[in-house]
mmCIF file of C-alpha atoms (C1' of nucleotides) in Angstrom:
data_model
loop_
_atom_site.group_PDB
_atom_site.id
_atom_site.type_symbol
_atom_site.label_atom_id
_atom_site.label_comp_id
_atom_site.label_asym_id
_atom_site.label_seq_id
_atom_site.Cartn_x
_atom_site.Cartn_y
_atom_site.Cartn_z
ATOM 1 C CA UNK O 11 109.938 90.253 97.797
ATOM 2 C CA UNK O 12 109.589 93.254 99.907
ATOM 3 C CA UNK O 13 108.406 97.019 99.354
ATOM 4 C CA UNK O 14 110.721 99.608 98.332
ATOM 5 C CA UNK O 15 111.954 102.245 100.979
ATOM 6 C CA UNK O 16 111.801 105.627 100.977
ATOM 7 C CA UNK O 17 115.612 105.713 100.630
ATOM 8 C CA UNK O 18 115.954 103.835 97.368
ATOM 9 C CA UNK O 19 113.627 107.045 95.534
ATOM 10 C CA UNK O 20 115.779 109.637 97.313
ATOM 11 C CA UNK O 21 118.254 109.115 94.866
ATOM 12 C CA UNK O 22 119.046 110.509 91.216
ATOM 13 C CA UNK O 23 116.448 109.542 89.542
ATOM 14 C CA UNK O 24 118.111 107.869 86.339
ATOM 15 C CA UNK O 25 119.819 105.525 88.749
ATOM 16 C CA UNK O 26 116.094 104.605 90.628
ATOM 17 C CA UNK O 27 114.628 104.394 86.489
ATOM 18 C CA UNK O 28 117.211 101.762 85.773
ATOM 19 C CA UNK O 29 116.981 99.533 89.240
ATOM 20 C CA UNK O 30 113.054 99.968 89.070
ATOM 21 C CA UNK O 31 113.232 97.747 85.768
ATOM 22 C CA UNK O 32 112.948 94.181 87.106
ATOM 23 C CA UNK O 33 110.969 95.205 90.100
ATOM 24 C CA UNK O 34 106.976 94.686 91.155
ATOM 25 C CA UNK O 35 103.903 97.017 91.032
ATOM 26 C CA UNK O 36 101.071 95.902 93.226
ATOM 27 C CA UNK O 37 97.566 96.735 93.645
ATOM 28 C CA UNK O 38 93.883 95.542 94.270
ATOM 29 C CA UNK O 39 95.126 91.819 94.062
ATOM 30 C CA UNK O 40 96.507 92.024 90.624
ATOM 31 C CA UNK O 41 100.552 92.645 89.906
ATOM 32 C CA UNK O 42 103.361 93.122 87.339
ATOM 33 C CA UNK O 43 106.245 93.336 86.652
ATOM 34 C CA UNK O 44 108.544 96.791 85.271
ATOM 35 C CA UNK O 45 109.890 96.460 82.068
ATOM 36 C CA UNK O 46 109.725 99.920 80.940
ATOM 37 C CA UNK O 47 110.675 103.131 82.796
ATOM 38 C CA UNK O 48 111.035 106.764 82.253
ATOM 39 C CA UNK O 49 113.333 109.229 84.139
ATOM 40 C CA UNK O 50 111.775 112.960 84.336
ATOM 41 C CA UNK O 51 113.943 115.847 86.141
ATOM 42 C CA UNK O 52 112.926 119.497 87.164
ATOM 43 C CA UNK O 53 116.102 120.844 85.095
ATOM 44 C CA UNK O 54 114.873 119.595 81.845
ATOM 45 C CA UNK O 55 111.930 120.846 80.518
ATOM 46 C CA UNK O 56 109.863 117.769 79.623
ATOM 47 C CA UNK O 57 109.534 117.153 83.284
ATOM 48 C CA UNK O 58 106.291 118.480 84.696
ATOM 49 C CA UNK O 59 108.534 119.797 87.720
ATOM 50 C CA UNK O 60 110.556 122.426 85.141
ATOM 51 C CA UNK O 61 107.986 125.138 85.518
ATOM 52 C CA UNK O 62 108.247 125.260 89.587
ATOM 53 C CA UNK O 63 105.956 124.782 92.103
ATOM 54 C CA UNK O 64 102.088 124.413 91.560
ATOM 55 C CA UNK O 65 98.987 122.453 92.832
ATOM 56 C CA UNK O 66 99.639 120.270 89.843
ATOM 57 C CA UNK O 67 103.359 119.288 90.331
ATOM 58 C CA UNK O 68 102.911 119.415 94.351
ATOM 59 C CA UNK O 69 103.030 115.941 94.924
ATOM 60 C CA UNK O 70 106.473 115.973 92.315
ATOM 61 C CA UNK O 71 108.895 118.082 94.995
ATOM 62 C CA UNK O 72 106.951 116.234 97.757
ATOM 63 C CA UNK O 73 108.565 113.388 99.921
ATOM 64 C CA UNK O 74 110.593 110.552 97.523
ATOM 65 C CA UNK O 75 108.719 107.016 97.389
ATOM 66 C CA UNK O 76 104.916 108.765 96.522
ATOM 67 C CA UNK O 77 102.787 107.955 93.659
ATOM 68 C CA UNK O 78 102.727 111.524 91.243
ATOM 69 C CA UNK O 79 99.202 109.860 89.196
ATOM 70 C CA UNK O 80 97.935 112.598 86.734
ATOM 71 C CA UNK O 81 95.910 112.743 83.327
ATOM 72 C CA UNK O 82 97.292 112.445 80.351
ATOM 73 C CA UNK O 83 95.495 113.663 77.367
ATOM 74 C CA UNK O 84 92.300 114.363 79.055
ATOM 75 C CA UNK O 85 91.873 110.204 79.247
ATOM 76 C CA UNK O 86 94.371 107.939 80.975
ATOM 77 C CA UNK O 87 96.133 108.111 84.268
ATOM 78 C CA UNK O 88 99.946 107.390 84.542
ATOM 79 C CA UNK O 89 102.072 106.100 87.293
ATOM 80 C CA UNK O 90 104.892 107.649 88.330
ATOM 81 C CA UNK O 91 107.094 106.991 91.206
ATOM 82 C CA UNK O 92 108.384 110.626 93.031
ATOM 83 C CA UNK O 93 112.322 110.448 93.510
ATOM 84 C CA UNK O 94 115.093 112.624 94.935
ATOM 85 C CA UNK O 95 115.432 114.262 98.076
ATOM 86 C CA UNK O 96 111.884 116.215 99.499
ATOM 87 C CA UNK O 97 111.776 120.160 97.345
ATOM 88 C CA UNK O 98 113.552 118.440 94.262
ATOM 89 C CA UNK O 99 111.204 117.595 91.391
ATOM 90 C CA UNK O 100 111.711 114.134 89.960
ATOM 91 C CA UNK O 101 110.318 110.812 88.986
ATOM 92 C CA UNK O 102 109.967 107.614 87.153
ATOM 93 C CA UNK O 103 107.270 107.199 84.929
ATOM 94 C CA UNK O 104 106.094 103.653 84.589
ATOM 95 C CA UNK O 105 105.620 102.763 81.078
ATOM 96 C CA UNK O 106 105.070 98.852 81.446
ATOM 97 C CA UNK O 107 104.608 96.088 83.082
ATOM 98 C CA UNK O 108 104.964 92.306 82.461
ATOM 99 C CA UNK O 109 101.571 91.058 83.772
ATOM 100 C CA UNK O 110 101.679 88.542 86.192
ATOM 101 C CA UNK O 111 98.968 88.190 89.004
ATOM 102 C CA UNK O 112 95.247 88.799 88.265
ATOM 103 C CA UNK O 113 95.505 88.432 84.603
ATOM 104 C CA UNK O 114 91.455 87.891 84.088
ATOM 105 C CA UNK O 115 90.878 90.801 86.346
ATOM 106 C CA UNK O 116 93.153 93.040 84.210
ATOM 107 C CA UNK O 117 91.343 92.031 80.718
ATOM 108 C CA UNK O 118 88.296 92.425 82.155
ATOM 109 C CA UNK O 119 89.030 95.874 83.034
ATOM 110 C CA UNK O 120 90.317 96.645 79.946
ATOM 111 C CA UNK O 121 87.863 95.212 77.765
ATOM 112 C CA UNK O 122 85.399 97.467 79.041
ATOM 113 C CA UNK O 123 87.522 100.324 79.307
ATOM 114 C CA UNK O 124 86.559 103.868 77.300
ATOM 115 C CA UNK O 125 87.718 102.998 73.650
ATOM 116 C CA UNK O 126 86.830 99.594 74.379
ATOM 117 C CA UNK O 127 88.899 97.224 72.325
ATOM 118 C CA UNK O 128 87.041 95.610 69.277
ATOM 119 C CA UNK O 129 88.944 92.011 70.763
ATOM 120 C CA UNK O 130 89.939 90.494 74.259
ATOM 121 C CA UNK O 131 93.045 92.123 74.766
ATOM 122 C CA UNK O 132 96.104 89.696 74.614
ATOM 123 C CA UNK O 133 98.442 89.195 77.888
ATOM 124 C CA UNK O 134 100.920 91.374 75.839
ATOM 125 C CA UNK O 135 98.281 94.237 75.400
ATOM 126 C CA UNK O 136 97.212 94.190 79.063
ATOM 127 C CA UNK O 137 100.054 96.465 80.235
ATOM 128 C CA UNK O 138 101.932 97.171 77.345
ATOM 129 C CA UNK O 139 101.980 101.390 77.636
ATOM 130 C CA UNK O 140 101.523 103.868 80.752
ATOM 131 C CA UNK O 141 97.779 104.315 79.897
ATOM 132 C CA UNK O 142 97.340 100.593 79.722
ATOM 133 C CA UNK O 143 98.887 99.562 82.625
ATOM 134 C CA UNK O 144 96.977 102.252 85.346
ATOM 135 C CA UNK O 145 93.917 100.998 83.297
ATOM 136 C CA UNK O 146 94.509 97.141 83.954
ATOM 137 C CA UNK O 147 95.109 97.801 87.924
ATOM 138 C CA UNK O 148 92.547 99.853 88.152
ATOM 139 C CA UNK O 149 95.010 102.995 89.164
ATOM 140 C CA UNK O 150 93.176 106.092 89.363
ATOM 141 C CA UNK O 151 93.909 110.042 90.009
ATOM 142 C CA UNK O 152 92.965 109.456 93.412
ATOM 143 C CA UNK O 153 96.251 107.615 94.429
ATOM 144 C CA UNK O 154 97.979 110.784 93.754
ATOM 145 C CA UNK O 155 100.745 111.155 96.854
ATOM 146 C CA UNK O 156 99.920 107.811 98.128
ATOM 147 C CA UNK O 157 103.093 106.307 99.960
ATOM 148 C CA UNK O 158 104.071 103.443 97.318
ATOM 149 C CA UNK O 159 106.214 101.938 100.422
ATOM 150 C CA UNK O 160 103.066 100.925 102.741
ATOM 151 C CA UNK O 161 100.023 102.294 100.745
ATOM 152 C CA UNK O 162 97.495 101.046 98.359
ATOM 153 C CA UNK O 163 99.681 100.621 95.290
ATOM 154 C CA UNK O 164 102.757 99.309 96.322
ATOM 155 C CA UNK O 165 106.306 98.747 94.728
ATOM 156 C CA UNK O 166 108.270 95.767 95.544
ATOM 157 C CA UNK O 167 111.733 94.419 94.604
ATOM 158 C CA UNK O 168 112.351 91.159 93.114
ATOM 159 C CA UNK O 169 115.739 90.044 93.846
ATOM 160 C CA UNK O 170 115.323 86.554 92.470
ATOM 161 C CA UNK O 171 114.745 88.288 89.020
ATOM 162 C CA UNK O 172 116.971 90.999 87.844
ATOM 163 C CA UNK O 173 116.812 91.133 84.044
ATOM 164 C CA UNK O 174 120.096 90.345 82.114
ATOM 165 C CA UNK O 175 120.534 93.965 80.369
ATOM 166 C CA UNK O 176 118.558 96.836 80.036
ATOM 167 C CA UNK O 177 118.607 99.487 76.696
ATOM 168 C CA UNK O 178 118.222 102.828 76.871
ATOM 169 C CA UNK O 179 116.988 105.620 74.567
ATOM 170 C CA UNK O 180 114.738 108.573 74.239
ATOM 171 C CA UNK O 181 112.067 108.868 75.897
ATOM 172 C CA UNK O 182 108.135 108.892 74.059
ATOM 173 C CA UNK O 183 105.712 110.800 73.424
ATOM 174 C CA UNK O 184 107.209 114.312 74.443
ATOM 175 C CA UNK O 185 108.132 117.128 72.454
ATOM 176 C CA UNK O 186 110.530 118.620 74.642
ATOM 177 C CA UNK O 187 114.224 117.498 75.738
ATOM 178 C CA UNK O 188 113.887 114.967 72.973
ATOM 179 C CA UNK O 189 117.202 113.526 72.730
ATOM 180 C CA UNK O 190 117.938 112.978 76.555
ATOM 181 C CA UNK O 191 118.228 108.705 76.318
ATOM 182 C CA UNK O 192 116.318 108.735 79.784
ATOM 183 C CA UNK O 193 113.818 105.799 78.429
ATOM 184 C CA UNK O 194 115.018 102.092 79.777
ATOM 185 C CA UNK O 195 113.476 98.755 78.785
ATOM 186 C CA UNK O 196 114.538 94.868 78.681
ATOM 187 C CA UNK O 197 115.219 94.506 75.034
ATOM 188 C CA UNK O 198 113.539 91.532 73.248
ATOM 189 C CA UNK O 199 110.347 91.991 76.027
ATOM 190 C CA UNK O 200 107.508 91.237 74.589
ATOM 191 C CA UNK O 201 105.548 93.371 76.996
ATOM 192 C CA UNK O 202 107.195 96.888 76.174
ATOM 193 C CA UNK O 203 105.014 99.545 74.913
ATOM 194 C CA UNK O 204 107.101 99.813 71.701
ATOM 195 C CA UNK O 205 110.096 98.559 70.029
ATOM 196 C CA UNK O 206 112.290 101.407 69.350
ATOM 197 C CA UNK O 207 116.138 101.946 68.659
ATOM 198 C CA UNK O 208 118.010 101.740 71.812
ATOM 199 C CA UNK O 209 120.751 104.529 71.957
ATOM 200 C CA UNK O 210 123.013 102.300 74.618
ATOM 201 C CA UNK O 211 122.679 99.060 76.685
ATOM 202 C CA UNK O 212 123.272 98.253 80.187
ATOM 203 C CA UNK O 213 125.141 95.604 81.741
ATOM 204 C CA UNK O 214 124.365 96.019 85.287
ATOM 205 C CA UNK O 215 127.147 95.313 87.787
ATOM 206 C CA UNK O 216 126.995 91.869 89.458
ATOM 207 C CA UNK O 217 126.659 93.697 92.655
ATOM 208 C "C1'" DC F 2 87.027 133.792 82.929
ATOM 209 C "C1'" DA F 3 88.603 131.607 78.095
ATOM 210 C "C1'" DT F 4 91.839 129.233 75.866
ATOM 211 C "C1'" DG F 5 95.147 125.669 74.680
ATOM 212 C "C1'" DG F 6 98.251 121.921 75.254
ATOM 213 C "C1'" DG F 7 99.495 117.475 76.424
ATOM 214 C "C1'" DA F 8 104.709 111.793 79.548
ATOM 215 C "C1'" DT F 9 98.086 108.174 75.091
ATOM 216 C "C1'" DT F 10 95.251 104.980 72.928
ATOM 217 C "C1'" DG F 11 92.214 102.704 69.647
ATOM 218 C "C1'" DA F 12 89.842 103.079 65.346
ATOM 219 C "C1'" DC F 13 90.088 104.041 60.857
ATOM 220 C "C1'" DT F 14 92.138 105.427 55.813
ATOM 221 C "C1'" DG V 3 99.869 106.943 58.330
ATOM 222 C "C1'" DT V 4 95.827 110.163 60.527
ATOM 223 C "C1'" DC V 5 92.534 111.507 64.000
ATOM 224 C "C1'" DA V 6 89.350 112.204 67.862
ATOM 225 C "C1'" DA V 7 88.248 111.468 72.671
ATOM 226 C "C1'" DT V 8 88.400 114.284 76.972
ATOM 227 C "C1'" DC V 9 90.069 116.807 81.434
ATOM 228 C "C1'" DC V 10 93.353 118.981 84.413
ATOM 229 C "C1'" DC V 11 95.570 122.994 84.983
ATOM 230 C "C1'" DA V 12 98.878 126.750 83.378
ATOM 231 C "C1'" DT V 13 98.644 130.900 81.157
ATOM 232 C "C1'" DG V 14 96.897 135.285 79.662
ATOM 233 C "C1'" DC V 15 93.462 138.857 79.250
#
DNA sequence: CATGGGATTGACT
DNA sequence: GTCAATCCCATGC
């Protein structure tokens, strides 16, 4: 179990969304693990990255292997993980997680979360959608850049535990470049934001 | 400087 | 199924 290099993001990004699936976000003492990825790309235009250069997508064409954190829908934060060579704009949005260290901390901070939840959230509501997940860690805008390789939220790989197959489909929520399948999960996870029609499946390579 | 649109979620009809 | 909450920042005047 060991952090991601910079060299496994400099890569094209649908490859790093697909191997991410399986692996380990860490932070503030509580973890989980990927079961839900999405890959964005400066040529397509649901990628933040598509209209260029700005403060806003400045962390996007920065170094590969940086948090890009921004707010969604005036509310939540979401995680995404900065890939491709430095000056091209790409990354992985993190969609889920499977919760599995610091589970009390992570309902507690979703309990009393804005919207606050009329129940305890279940261990399958914890994490179970980008909002959710930067909201049970306790990720913020201010980890924006941050070097996921050595810094405060951290990405690790889990070689003991590569899921079986992963689907893939299109990706949710955006309005734009609808049909691209760029959306993986582990089918039959409980902990994915939302069942959906998968468009393929994955056998990885025993490799 | 004013406006408008989201890579969402939870509550409610 | 519908809807509001709420804020960063791109765009246009």
């Amino acid at each position: 179990m060991t952090a991601l290099l910079p060299d496994f993001y400099a890569r094209d990004v649908l490859d790093v969304a697909r191997e991410l699936i399986g692996c380990c976000v860490e932070f503030n003492g509580a973890a989980g693990i990927i079961v839900e990825t999405e890959a964005y790309h400066e040529r397509e235009p649901a990628c933040h990255a598509y209209i260029g250069l700005t403060p806003r997508t400045r962390t996007l064409f920065g170094p590969p292997g940086r948090a890009y954190v921004y707010r969604s829908y005036g509310i939540h934060a979401l995680l995404n993980a900065v890939c491709e060579p430095t000056g091209v704009g790409a990354a992985v949005l993190i969609r889920a997680l499977e919760p599995e260290v610091g589970l009390e901390a992570m309902r507690e901070r979703r309990w009393r979360s804005r919207g606050m939840p009329k129940r305890r959230p279940s261990d399958s509501e914890l994490c179970s959608g980008p909002g959710k997940l930067t909201e049970a860690l306790g990720i913020g805008l201010e980890l924006n850049g941050t070097d996921l390789s050595a810094g405060a939220v951290r990405i690790l790989s889990m070689a003991e535990r590569r899921p079986s197959s992963i689907l893939s489909g299109p990706r949710v929520g955006i309005t734009k470049a609808v049909n691209l399948p760029w959306r993986f999960w582990i089918g039959d996870n409980p902990y994915v934001s939302r069942p959906r029609t998968a468009t393929a499946a994955i056998v990885p390579s025993s490799s």
